[in-house]
CSV table of C-alpha atoms in Angstrom, one decimal:
chain,number,residue,atom,x,y,z
A,152,MET,CA,74.0,-42.3,-124.4
A,153,LYS,CA,72.4,-41.6,-121.0
A,154,ASN,CA,71.9,-37.9,-121.8
A,155,PHE,CA,70.5,-38.9,-125.2
A,156,CYS,CA,67.9,-41.2,-123.5
A,157,TYR,CA,66.9,-38.3,-121.2
A,158,LEU,CA,66.5,-36.1,-124.2
A,159,ILE,CA,64.2,-38.6,-125.9
A,160,ILE,CA,62.1,-39.0,-122.8
A,161,LEU,CA,61.8,-35.2,-122.5
A,162,ILE,CA,60.8,-34.8,-126.1
A,163,ALA,CA,58.2,-37.7,-125.8
A,164,THR,CA,56.8,-36.1,-122.6
A,165,ALA,CA,56.6,-32.7,-124.2
A,166,PHE,CA,54.9,-34.1,-127.3
A,167,SER,CA,52.4,-36.0,-125.2
A,168,CYS,CA,51.5,-32.9,-123.3
A,169,TYR,CA,51.2,-30.9,-126.5
A,170,SER,CA,49.0,-33.5,-128.1
A,171,GLN,CA,46.5,-33.6,-125.2
A,172,LYS,CA,43.3,-31.6,-125.6
A,173,LEU,CA,43.6,-28.4,-123.6
A,174,GLN,CA,40.7,-27.2,-121.5
A,175,GLU,CA,40.0,-23.9,-119.9
A,176,GLU,CA,37.5,-23.2,-117.1
A,177,PHE,CA,34.7,-20.7,-117.7
A,178,TYR,CA,33.0,-18.9,-114.9
A,179,LEU,CA,30.7,-15.9,-114.6
A,180,LEU,CA,31.9,-13.1,-112.4
A,181,PRO,CA,29.4,-12.1,-109.6
A,182,SER,CA,28.2,-8.5,-109.6
A,183,GLU,CA,29.7,-6.1,-107.0
A,184,THR,CA,26.7,-3.8,-107.4
A,185,LYS,CA,23.1,-4.6,-106.4
A,186,PHE,CA,20.1,-3.2,-108.2
A,187,SER,CA,16.4,-2.6,-107.6
A,188,SER,CA,14.3,-5.4,-109.1
A,189,ILE,CA,10.7,-6.5,-109.3
A,190,TYR,CA,12.0,-10.1,-109.6
A,191,ASN,CA,13.6,-12.0,-106.8
A,192,LYS,CA,14.1,-15.4,-108.5
A,193,LEU,CA,15.5,-16.6,-111.8
A,194,LYS,CA,15.3,-20.1,-113.2
A,195,VAL,CA,17.4,-21.1,-116.2
A,196,LEU,CA,16.4,-23.5,-118.9
A,197,ASP,CA,19.5,-24.6,-120.9
A,198,LEU,CA,18.4,-25.4,-124.4
A,199,ARG,CA,21.8,-25.1,-126.1
A,200,ARG,CA,22.4,-27.7,-128.8
A,201,ASP,CA,25.7,-28.6,-127.1
A,202,THR,CA,25.8,-28.2,-123.3
A,203,THR,CA,29.2,-29.9,-122.9
A,204,ASN,CA,31.3,-26.8,-123.7
A,205,LEU,CA,31.2,-23.1,-124.5
A,206,GLY,CA,33.4,-23.1,-127.7
A,207,THR,CA,37.2,-22.8,-128.1
A,208,ILE,CA,39.8,-20.2,-127.2
A,209,GLN,CA,43.5,-19.9,-128.1
A,210,LYS,CA,46.2,-20.4,-125.5
A,211,GLY,CA,49.9,-19.8,-125.3
A,212,LEU,CA,52.6,-18.7,-127.8
A,213,PHE,CA,51.5,-21.1,-130.5
A,214,ASN,CA,47.7,-20.3,-130.1
A,215,ARG,CA,46.8,-23.9,-129.2
A,216,LYS,CA,43.1,-24.5,-129.1
A,217,ALA,CA,41.5,-25.1,-125.8
A,218,VAL,CA,37.9,-26.2,-125.1
A,219,LEU,CA,36.1,-23.7,-122.9
A,220,LYS,CA,34.2,-25.6,-120.2
A,221,SER,CA,32.2,-24.8,-117.1
A,222,ASN,CA,33.0,-27.2,-114.2
A,223,SER,CA,29.8,-26.1,-112.4
A,224,SER,CA,26.7,-26.1,-114.7
A,225,LEU,CA,26.1,-22.9,-116.6
A,226,LYS,CA,22.5,-23.0,-115.4
A,227,ASN,CA,23.7,-22.9,-111.7
A,228,GLN,CA,26.2,-20.2,-112.5
A,229,ILE,CA,23.6,-17.9,-114.1
A,230,GLU,CA,21.1,-18.5,-111.3
A,231,SER,CA,23.8,-17.7,-108.7
A,232,LEU,CA,24.8,-14.6,-110.6
A,233,PHE,CA,21.3,-13.3,-110.5
A,234,SER,CA,21.2,-13.5,-106.7
A,235,THR,CA,24.2,-11.2,-106.6
A,236,LEU,CA,22.4,-8.6,-108.8
A,237,ILE,CA,19.3,-7.9,-106.8
A,238,ASN,CA,19.1,-5.9,-103.5
A,239,GLU,CA,17.1,-6.7,-100.4
A,240,ASN,CA,14.0,-4.9,-101.6
A,241,ALA,CA,13.4,-7.0,-104.7
A,242,GLY,CA,9.8,-7.9,-105.6
A,243,LYS,CA,8.3,-11.3,-105.5
A,244,ASN,CA,8.1,-12.0,-109.2
A,245,GLU,CA,10.0,-14.8,-111.0
A,246,LEU,CA,12.0,-14.9,-114.2
A,247,LEU,CA,12.7,-17.7,-116.6
A,248,LEU,CA,15.8,-17.5,-118.9
A,249,SER,CA,15.6,-19.8,-121.9
A,250,LEU,CA,19.3,-20.0,-123.0
A,251,ARG,CA,19.6,-21.1,-126.6
A,252,ASP,CA,23.2,-20.3,-127.4
A,253,PHE,CA,26.2,-19.0,-125.4
A,254,LYS,CA,29.5,-19.8,-127.1
A,255,PHE,CA,33.0,-18.3,-127.6
A,256,GLY,CA,35.5,-18.5,-130.4
A,257,GLU,CA,38.7,-16.9,-131.5
A,258,THR,CA,40.7,-16.5,-134.7
A,259,THR,CA,44.0,-14.7,-135.6
A,260,SER,CA,44.2,-11.9,-138.1
A,261,SER,CA,47.3,-10.3,-139.5
A,262,PHE,CA,48.2,-8.1,-136.5
A,263,SER,CA,45.8,-9.2,-133.7
A,264,GLU,CA,43.4,-11.8,-132.4
A,265,ILE,CA,39.6,-11.5,-132.8
A,266,GLY,CA,37.3,-12.9,-130.2
A,267,PHE,CA,33.6,-13.6,-130.7
A,268,CYS,CA,30.8,-14.4,-128.2
A,269,SER,CA,27.4,-15.6,-129.4
A,270,LEU,CA,24.5,-15.0,-127.0
A,271,ASN,CA,21.0,-16.0,-127.7
A,272,ALA,CA,18.4,-16.1,-124.9
A,273,ASP,CA,14.8,-15.3,-124.2
A,274,LEU,CA,13.6,-13.9,-120.9
A,275,TYR,CA,10.1,-14.6,-119.5
A,276,SER,CA,8.1,-13.3,-116.6
A,277,LYS,CA,6.2,-16.1,-114.8
A,278,GLN,CA,2.6,-15.3,-113.9
A,279,GLY,CA,0.9,-18.3,-112.4
A,280,ASN,CA,1.4,-21.1,-114.9
A,281,ASP,CA,2.0,-18.7,-117.8
A,282,TYR,CA,5.2,-17.2,-119.1
A,283,TYR,CA,5.2,-13.8,-120.8
A,284,LYS,CA,8.1,-13.0,-123.0
A,285,ILE,CA,9.7,-9.7,-121.9
A,286,ALA,CA,13.1,-9.7,-123.8
A,287,THR,CA,15.2,-11.4,-126.3
A,288,ILE,CA,18.9,-11.2,-127.1
A,289,PHE,CA,20.3,-12.7,-130.3
A,290,ASP,CA,23.7,-11.3,-131.2
A,291,VAL,CA,27.4,-11.9,-131.7
A,292,PHE,CA,29.8,-9.6,-129.8
A,293,GLU,CA,33.3,-9.0,-131.2
A,294,VAL,CA,36.5,-7.8,-129.5
A,295,SER,CA,40.0,-7.6,-130.7
A,296,SER,CA,43.4,-7.5,-128.9
A,297,ILE,CA,47.0,-8.9,-129.2
A,298,ASP,CA,45.9,-11.6,-126.8
A,299,VAL,CA,42.1,-11.6,-126.9
A,300,THR,CA,41.2,-14.5,-124.7
A,301,THR,CA,40.6,-12.8,-121.3
A,302,LYS,CA,39.0,-9.8,-123.0
A,303,ASN,CA,36.7,-12.0,-125.0
A,304,ILE,CA,35.5,-14.1,-122.0
A,305,LEU,CA,35.0,-11.0,-119.8
A,306,ASN,CA,33.0,-9.3,-122.6
A,307,GLY,CA,30.7,-12.4,-123.0
A,308,SER,CA,30.2,-12.5,-119.2
A,309,ASP,CA,29.4,-8.8,-119.2
A,310,ARG,CA,26.9,-9.2,-121.9
A,311,MET,CA,25.0,-11.8,-120.0
A,312,VAL,CA,25.1,-9.6,-116.9
A,313,LEU,CA,23.9,-6.5,-118.7
A,314,PHE,CA,21.0,-8.5,-120.3
A,315,LEU,CA,19.8,-9.5,-116.9
A,316,ILE,CA,20.3,-6.0,-115.4
A,317,ASP,CA,18.4,-4.3,-118.2
A,318,ASN,CA,15.3,-6.4,-117.5
A,319,LEU,CA,15.2,-6.4,-113.7
A,320,LYS,CA,12.3,-3.9,-113.8
A,321,ASN,CA,10.9,-4.9,-117.1
A,322,ASP,CA,7.1,-5.4,-116.8
A,323,LYS,CA,6.3,-5.0,-120.5
A,324,PHE,CA,4.7,-8.3,-121.2
A,325,GLY,CA,4.7,-9.8,-124.7
A,326,ASP,CA,3.4,-13.1,-126.1
A,327,VAL,CA,2.3,-15.6,-123.5
A,328,PHE,CA,3.6,-19.2,-123.5
A,329,SER,CA,3.3,-22.4,-121.5
A,330,PHE,CA,6.5,-24.1,-120.2
A,331,SER,CA,5.9,-26.8,-122.8
A,332,ASP,CA,5.8,-24.1,-125.5
A,333,ILE,CA,9.2,-22.7,-124.4
A,334,MET,CA,10.7,-26.2,-124.5
A,335,ASN,CA,9.4,-26.5,-128.0
A,336,MET,CA,10.1,-23.0,-129.2
A,337,GLU,CA,12.2,-23.9,-132.2
A,338,ASN,CA,9.4,-25.9,-133.7
A,339,ILE,CA,6.9,-23.2,-132.9
A,340,GLU,CA,9.0,-20.6,-134.7
A,341,LYS,CA,9.5,-22.9,-137.7
A,342,SER,CA,5.7,-23.4,-137.9
A,343,LYS,CA,5.5,-19.8,-138.9
A,344,ILE,CA,8.1,-20.0,-141.7
A,345,PRO,CA,6.7,-20.9,-145.1
A,346,VAL,CA,9.7,-23.0,-146.3
A,347,TYR,CA,9.3,-25.4,-143.3
A,348,ASN,CA,5.6,-25.9,-144.1
A,349,VAL,CA,5.2,-26.2,-147.9
A,350,ALA,CA,4.3,-29.5,-149.6
A,351,ASN,CA,6.6,-28.7,-152.6
A,352,PHE,CA,9.5,-26.3,-152.8
A,353,LYS,CA,9.2,-23.6,-155.4
A,354,ASP,CA,11.8,-23.7,-158.2
A,355,GLY,CA,13.9,-20.6,-158.6
A,356,ILE,CA,17.1,-18.8,-157.7
A,357,TYR,CA,17.2,-17.4,-154.2
A,358,THR,CA,19.7,-14.7,-153.4
A,359,SER,CA,19.1,-14.5,-149.7
A,360,TYR,CA,17.7,-16.6,-146.9
A,361,GLU,CA,14.8,-14.2,-146.5
A,362,SER,CA,13.6,-15.0,-150.0
A,363,PHE,CA,14.3,-18.7,-149.5
A,364,LYS,CA,12.3,-18.9,-146.2
A,365,MET,CA,9.4,-17.0,-147.7
A,366,GLN,CA,9.6,-19.2,-150.9
A,367,LEU,CA,9.7,-16.1,-153.0
A,368,PRO,CA,12.4,-16.7,-155.6
A,369,ASN,CA,14.4,-13.7,-156.9
A,370,LEU,CA,14.7,-15.3,-160.4
A,371,ILE,CA,12.5,-18.0,-162.0
A,372,LYS,CA,14.0,-18.1,-165.5
A,373,PHE,CA,17.3,-20.0,-165.3
A,374,LYS,CA,19.2,-23.0,-166.5
A,375,VAL,CA,21.2,-25.6,-164.5
A,376,LYS,CA,24.1,-27.5,-166.1
A,377,LYS,CA,25.3,-30.7,-164.4
A,378,ASP,CA,28.4,-32.8,-164.8
A,379,LYS,CA,28.5,-36.6,-165.4
A,380,ASN,CA,28.1,-37.2,-161.7
A,381,ASN,CA,24.9,-35.2,-161.6
A,382,ASN,CA,26.6,-32.3,-159.6
A,383,ILE,CA,25.7,-28.8,-160.5
A,384,LYS,CA,28.5,-27.4,-162.8
A,385,LYS,CA,27.0,-24.1,-163.7
A,386,ILE,CA,23.8,-22.0,-163.2
A,387,GLU,CA,22.8,-19.4,-165.8
A,388,SER,CA,20.0,-16.8,-165.5
A,389,TYR,CA,18.3,-14.7,-168.2
A,390,ASP,CA,19.1,-11.0,-168.1
A,391,ASP,CA,16.8,-8.2,-169.3
A,392,ASN,CA,17.8,-8.9,-172.9
A,393,ASN,CA,16.8,-12.5,-172.5
A,394,GLU,CA,20.4,-13.6,-172.7
A,395,LEU,CA,22.0,-16.2,-170.5
A,396,VAL,CA,24.4,-14.9,-167.8
A,397,ASP,CA,26.6,-17.0,-165.5
A,398,MET,CA,25.7,-16.9,-161.8
A,399,ARG,CA,28.5,-17.3,-159.3
A,400,PRO,CA,27.8,-19.3,-156.1
A,401,GLU,CA,28.6,-16.3,-153.9
A,402,GLN,CA,25.8,-14.4,-155.6
A,403,LEU,CA,23.2,-16.9,-154.3
A,404,PHE,CA,21.9,-18.4,-151.1
A,405,ALA,CA,20.3,-21.4,-152.8
A,406,VAL,CA,18.7,-22.7,-155.9
A,407,ILE,CA,15.8,-25.0,-156.3
A,408,ALA,CA,15.6,-27.0,-159.5
A,409,ASP,CA,12.9,-29.7,-160.1
A,410,GLY,CA,11.9,-29.5,-156.5
A,411,LYS,CA,15.5,-30.2,-155.2
A,412,ILE,CA,17.4,-27.7,-153.1
A,413,TYR,CA,21.0,-26.9,-153.6
A,414,LYS,CA,22.9,-24.6,-151.2
A,415,SER,CA,25.7,-22.4,-152.5
A,416,CYS,CA,28.9,-23.2,-150.6
A,417,GLU,CA,32.1,-21.3,-151.5
A,418,ASN,CA,32.7,-22.4,-155.1
A,419,ASN,CA,30.0,-25.1,-155.5
A,420,TYR,CA,26.5,-26.2,-154.8
A,421,THR,CA,25.7,-29.0,-152.3
A,422,PRO,CA,22.3,-30.8,-152.1
A,423,ILE,CA,20.1,-30.0,-149.1
A,424,GLU,CA,17.8,-32.7,-147.6
A,425,PHE,CA,14.8,-31.7,-145.5
A,426,LYS,CA,14.4,-34.2,-142.7
A,427,ASN,CA,13.4,-34.0,-139.0
A,428,ASN,CA,12.2,-30.5,-139.6
A,429,ASN,CA,15.7,-29.3,-140.5
A,430,PHE,CA,17.5,-28.4,-143.8
A,431,CYS,CA,20.5,-30.7,-143.7
A,432,TYR,CA,23.6,-30.8,-145.9
A,433,VAL,CA,27.3,-31.7,-146.0
A,434,ALA,CA,29.9,-29.1,-146.8
A,435,GLU,CA,33.6,-28.5,-146.5
A,436,MET,CA,34.4,-26.0,-143.7
A,437,PRO,CA,37.7,-24.4,-142.7
A,438,THR,CA,39.7,-25.7,-139.7
A,439,THR,CA,42.4,-24.3,-137.6
A,440,ALA,CA,46.0,-24.7,-138.8
A,441,ASN,CA,47.3,-26.2,-135.6
A,442,ASN,CA,44.4,-28.5,-134.7
A,443,GLY,CA,42.6,-29.9,-137.7
A,444,ASN,CA,39.7,-31.5,-135.7
A,445,ILE,CA,38.5,-28.1,-134.3
A,446,VAL,CA,36.4,-26.2,-136.9
A,447,VAL,CA,36.6,-22.4,-136.8
A,448,ALA,CA,33.7,-20.9,-138.7
A,449,SER,CA,30.7,-18.7,-138.4
A,450,VAL,CA,28.6,-21.7,-137.7
A,451,LEU,CA,29.8,-21.6,-134.1
A,452,PHE,CA,27.9,-18.4,-133.7
A,453,GLY,CA,24.9,-18.6,-136.0
A,454,VAL,CA,24.6,-15.0,-136.9
A,455,ILE,CA,27.9,-14.0,-138.4
A,456,GLY,CA,26.9,-15.3,-141.8
A,457,GLY,CA,30.4,-15.6,-143.3
A,458,ILE,CA,33.1,-18.1,-142.6
A,459,ILE,CA,35.9,-17.1,-140.2
A,460,ALA,CA,39.2,-19.0,-140.6
A,461,SER,CA,42.8,-18.4,-140.2
A,462,SER,CA,44.0,-21.2,-142.5
A,463,SER,CA,43.3,-22.9,-145.8
A,464,SER,CA,42.8,-26.4,-144.3
A,465,SER,CA,39.3,-27.8,-144.2
A,466,ALA,CA,37.1,-30.6,-143.1
A,467,TYR,CA,33.8,-32.0,-144.1
A,468,CYS,CA,30.9,-31.3,-141.7
A,469,GLU,CA,27.3,-32.2,-141.3
A,470,LEU,CA,25.3,-28.9,-141.1
A,471,ILE,CA,21.8,-27.6,-140.7
A,472,LEU,CA,20.4,-24.1,-141.5
A,473,ASP,CA,19.6,-21.8,-138.6
A,474,HIS,CA,15.9,-21.2,-139.1
A,475,ARG,CA,16.2,-17.7,-137.9
A,476,ASN,CA,18.8,-16.4,-140.3
A,477,GLY,CA,20.0,-19.2,-142.6
A,478,ALA,CA,23.5,-19.4,-141.1
A,479,PRO,CA,25.1,-22.8,-141.0
A,480,ILE,CA,25.2,-24.7,-137.8
A,481,ILE,CA,27.7,-27.5,-137.4
A,482,ILE,CA,26.2,-30.8,-136.1
A,483,LYS,CA,29.3,-32.8,-136.4
A,484,GLN,CA,32.6,-33.3,-138.3
A,485,ILE,CA,32.6,-36.1,-140.8
A,486,ILE,CA,35.8,-38.2,-140.7
A,487,LYS,CA,36.5,-39.6,-144.2
């Protein structure tokens, strides 16, 4: 009986530890090489939607999900990193890094793990009170390995370092902005996209985000069939012979019917609402097999475009469209 009690306590303790949310610390590695630079100072403006973490990684034999966090602020880490890059002959100019996304994620394929790092940032040269854009990075970097975590984090760190190194002598000034402009850059960019600025959305079938954002439908002759709950059941378009042909959701980006927008999602269509200068909708997204409240999908990275998942389990999420490429961005998971 005594041994049985010990066993129960041991199992309970192990289960408690397993159930706890794991965390992993992220840190940028300082450079061992110094470079010539016309800049001697870097300020970082952290504009990420979620500054509390840098995504998720997989730990241990059972690939438990761990939240990747930075104990010291990412802003301070990048600014400190910059000081390790420049030599003693650096010029007197100043840089501003507007960090819009820096996030990691991992998923498991048949024979290996795949790691992703999304990095999106704008770099400005400060001249008086003005800021001249000199470089932009907006990409997702992929690595694979049997155990990809270390390789993935190092790759993401290296990409940040290389972006800074590549621009230490960059004096090719682009568009000029105020600091207030940079803080409001997302809305400035949206002000130049037709779909964010029209009084009425144009009916039609849109096969890509490009046609949707420009409000140039690919097809304007179509029929929408709905079920008794007013959900779209089927979309048909007219071919060259003026005959109706079924359209599959995966063929479309969105459809606008009677001024209402519907986003194609897997095997169905979900309504989109335009509010607070965002296209918002709710959709079912894949989750990890071993931790259902952590969503693994391309929305973590913005530019992948398709959904990455290692299991068939799913959860409902509130999403918005990335105005730059139409990729879904998770705002929050909806608990039903």
